[in-house]
Coordinates of C-alpha atoms in Angstrom, one line a residue:
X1 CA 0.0 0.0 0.0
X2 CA 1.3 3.3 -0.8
X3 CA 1.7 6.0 2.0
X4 CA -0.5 9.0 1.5
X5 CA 1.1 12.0 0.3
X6 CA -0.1 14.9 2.7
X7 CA 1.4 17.5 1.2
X8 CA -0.1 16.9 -2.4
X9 CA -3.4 16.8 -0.2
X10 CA -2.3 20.1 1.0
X11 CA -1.6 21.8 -2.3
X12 CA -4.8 20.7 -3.6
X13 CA -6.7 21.8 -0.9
X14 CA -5.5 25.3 -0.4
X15 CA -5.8 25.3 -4.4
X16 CA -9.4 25.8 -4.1
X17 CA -9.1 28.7 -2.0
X18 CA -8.5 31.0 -4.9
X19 CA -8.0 34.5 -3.5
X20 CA -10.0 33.8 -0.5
X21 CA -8.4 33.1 2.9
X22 CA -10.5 31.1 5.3
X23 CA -10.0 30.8 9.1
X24 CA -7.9 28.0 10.9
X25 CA -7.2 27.1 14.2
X26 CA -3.7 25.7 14.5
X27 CA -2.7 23.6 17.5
X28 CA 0.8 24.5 18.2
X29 CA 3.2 22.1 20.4
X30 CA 5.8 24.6 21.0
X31 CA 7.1 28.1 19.5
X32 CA 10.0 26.5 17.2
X33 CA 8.0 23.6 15.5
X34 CA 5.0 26.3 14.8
X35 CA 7.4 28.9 13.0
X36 CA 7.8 27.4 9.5
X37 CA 4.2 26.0 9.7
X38 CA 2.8 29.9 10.3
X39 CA 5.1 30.8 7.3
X40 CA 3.3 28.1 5.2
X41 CA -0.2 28.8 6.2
X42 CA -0.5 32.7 6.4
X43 CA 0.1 32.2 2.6
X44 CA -3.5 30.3 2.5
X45 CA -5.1 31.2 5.8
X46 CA -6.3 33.7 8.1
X47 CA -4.8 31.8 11.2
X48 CA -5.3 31.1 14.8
X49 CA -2.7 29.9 16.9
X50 CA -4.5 27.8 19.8
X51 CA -2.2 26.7 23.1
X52 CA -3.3 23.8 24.5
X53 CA -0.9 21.6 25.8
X54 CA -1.6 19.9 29.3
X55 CA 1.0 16.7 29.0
X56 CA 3.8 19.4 29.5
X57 CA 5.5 19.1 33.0
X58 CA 6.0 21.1 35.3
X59 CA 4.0 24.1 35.4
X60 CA 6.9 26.3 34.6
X61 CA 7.3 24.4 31.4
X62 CA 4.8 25.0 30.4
X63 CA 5.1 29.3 31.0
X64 CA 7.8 29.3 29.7
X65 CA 7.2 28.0 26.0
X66 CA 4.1 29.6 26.5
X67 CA 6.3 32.6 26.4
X68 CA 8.3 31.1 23.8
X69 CA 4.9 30.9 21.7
X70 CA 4.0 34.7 21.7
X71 CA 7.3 35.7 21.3
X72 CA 7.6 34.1 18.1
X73 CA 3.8 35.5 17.1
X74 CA 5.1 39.2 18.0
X75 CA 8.6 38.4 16.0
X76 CA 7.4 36.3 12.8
X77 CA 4.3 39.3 13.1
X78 CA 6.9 42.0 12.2
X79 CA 8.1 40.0 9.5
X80 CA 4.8 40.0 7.8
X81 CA 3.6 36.4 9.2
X82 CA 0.6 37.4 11.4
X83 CA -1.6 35.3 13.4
X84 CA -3.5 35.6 16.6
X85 CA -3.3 33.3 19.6
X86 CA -5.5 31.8 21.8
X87 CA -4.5 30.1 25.3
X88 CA -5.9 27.2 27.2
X89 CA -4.9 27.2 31.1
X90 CA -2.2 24.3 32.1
X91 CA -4.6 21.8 32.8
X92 CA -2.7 18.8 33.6
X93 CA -5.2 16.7 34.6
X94 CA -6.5 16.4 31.2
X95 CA -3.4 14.6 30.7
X96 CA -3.1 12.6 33.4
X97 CA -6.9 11.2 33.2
X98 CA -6.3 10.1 30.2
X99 CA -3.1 8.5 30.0
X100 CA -3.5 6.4 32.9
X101 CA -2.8 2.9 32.6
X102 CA -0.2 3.7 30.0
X103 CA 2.4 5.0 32.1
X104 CA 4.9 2.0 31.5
X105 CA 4.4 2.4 28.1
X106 CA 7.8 3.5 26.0
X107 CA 8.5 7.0 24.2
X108 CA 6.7 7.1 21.1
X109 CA 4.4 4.5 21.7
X110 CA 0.5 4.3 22.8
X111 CA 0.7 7.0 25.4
X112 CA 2.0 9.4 23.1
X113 CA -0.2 8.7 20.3
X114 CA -3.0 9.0 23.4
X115 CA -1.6 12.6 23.4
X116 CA -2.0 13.6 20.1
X117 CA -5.7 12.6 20.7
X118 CA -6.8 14.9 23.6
X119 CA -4.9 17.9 21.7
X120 CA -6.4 17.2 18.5
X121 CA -9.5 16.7 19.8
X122 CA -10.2 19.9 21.7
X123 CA -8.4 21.8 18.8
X124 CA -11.7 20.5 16.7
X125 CA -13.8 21.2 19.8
X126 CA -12.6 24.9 19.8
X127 CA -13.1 25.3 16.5
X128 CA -16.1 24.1 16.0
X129 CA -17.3 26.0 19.2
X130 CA -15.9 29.2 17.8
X131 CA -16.6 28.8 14.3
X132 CA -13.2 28.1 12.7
X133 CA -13.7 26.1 9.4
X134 CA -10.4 24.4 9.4
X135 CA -8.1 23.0 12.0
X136 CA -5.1 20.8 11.7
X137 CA -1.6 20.5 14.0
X138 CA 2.2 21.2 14.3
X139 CA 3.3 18.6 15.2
X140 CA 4.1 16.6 12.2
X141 CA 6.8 19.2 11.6
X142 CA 8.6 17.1 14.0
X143 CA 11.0 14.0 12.2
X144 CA 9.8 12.4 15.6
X145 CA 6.6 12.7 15.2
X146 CA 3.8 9.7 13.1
X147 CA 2.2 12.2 10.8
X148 CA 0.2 9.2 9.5
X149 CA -1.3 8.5 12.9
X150 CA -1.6 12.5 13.7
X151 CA -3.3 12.5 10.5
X152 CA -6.1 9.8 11.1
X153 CA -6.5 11.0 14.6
X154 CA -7.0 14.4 13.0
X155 CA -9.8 13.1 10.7
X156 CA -11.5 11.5 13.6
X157 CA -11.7 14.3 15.5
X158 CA -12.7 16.4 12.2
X159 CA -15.5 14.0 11.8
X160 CA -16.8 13.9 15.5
X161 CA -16.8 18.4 15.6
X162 CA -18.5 18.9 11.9
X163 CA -15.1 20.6 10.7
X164 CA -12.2 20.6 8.2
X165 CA -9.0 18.8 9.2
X166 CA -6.2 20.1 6.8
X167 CA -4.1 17.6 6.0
X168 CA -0.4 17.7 6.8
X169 CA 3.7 16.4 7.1
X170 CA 5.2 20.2 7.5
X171 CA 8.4 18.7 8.0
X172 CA 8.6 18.1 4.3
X173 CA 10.1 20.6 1.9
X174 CA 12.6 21.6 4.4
X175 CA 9.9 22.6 7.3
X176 CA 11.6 21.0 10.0
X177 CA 15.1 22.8 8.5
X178 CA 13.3 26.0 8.3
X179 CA 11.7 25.7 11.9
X180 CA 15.3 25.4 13.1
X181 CA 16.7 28.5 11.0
X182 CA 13.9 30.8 12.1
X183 CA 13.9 29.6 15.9
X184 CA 17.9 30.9 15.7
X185 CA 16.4 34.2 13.8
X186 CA 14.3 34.9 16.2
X187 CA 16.7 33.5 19.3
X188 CA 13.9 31.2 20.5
X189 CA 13.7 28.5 23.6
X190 CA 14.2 25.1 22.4
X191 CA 13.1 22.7 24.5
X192 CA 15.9 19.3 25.3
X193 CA 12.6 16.8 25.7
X194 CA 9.2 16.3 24.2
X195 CA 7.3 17.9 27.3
X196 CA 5.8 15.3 29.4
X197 CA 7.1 13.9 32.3
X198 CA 7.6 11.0 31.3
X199 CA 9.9 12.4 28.4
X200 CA 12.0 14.7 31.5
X201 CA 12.3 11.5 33.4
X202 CA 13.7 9.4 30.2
X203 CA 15.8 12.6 29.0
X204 CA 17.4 12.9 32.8
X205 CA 18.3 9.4 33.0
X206 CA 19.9 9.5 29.7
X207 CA 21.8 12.6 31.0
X208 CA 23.6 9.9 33.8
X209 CA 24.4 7.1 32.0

């Protein structure tokens, strides 16, 4: 079976746009991933940046690439690239609730793609609650990141909301590369571990072997 191509899905989907620009709500993981992808989709889209990110751990995490997030917005908006942001409280227990049972579970398995489903999911929730058209994600800008699950799990949660999931893989045509070059532009926080604790905990015992 042949693996879908998301980006030609992308290019003929924001082909029908013509000179319109329609509204989306883009979940953003962290300031550095969603630089290249706001790049991309100010092109196409009038667009939302929505922060909503309860696996990260601690609390101050999760300030401070909160504060990562809108500094990028104000820098990139200088540049041209504008977008508006919206913020969800740290709400950890969103998390929590939802990944229990999987805590044994290793990186990049069923807990993380358990993740990807309570972001995604609200991003549709939001949007459908505050009328976006469109949502989709930035985390497949990541070379870590299953941008076939994210995808599917995207068109799931599309389906259960009533809206448009645009379909992605931003880290092709260079978009991972350019999310690195901009994040050094704009002198950005980037982060040494996915967010979670479960990432901290893996990323500190790597740090003592």
């Amino acid at each position: 079976m042949n693996r879908e191509n998301f980006f030609r899905k992308f290019d003929k989907t924001v082909e029908q746009f013509g000179d319109t620009k329609p509204e989306i709500l883009l979940h953003s993981c962290c300031g550095p991933c969603s630089s290249s992808v706001l790049e991309l989709l100010a092109k196409y889209f009038e667009v939302t940046v929505l922060w909503y990110n309860p696996n990260l751990y601690p609390e101050a995490e999760y300030e401070k690439r909160l504060a990562t997030q809108k500094q990028l917005i104000e820098a990139i908006g200088n540049d041209g690239v504008k977008s508006k942001l919206l913020v969800e409280p740290w709400r950890s227990e969103d998390y929590f609730s939802r990944i229990k049972g999987l805590e044994n579970e290793p990186e990049e398995g069923k807990r993380c793609l358990e993740c990807f489903k309570i972001r995604l999911d609200e991003t549709a929730r939001i949007a459908k609650e505050r009328g976006f058209e469109w949502f989709c994600t930035t985390l497949t800008v990541s070379s870590r990141k299953d941008a076939v699950a994210i995808n599917a799990i995207g068109r799931e949660a599309a389906a259960k909301y009533g809206v448009k999931w645009l379909p992605s893989e931003f880290r092709k045509r260079e978009g991972n590369h350019r999310s690195i070059i901009l994040s050094e532009k704009y002198g950005l926080y980037r982060q040494e571990y996915c967010g979670c604790v479960f990432s901290l905990a893996n990323m500190e015992g790597n740090d003592e072997d």
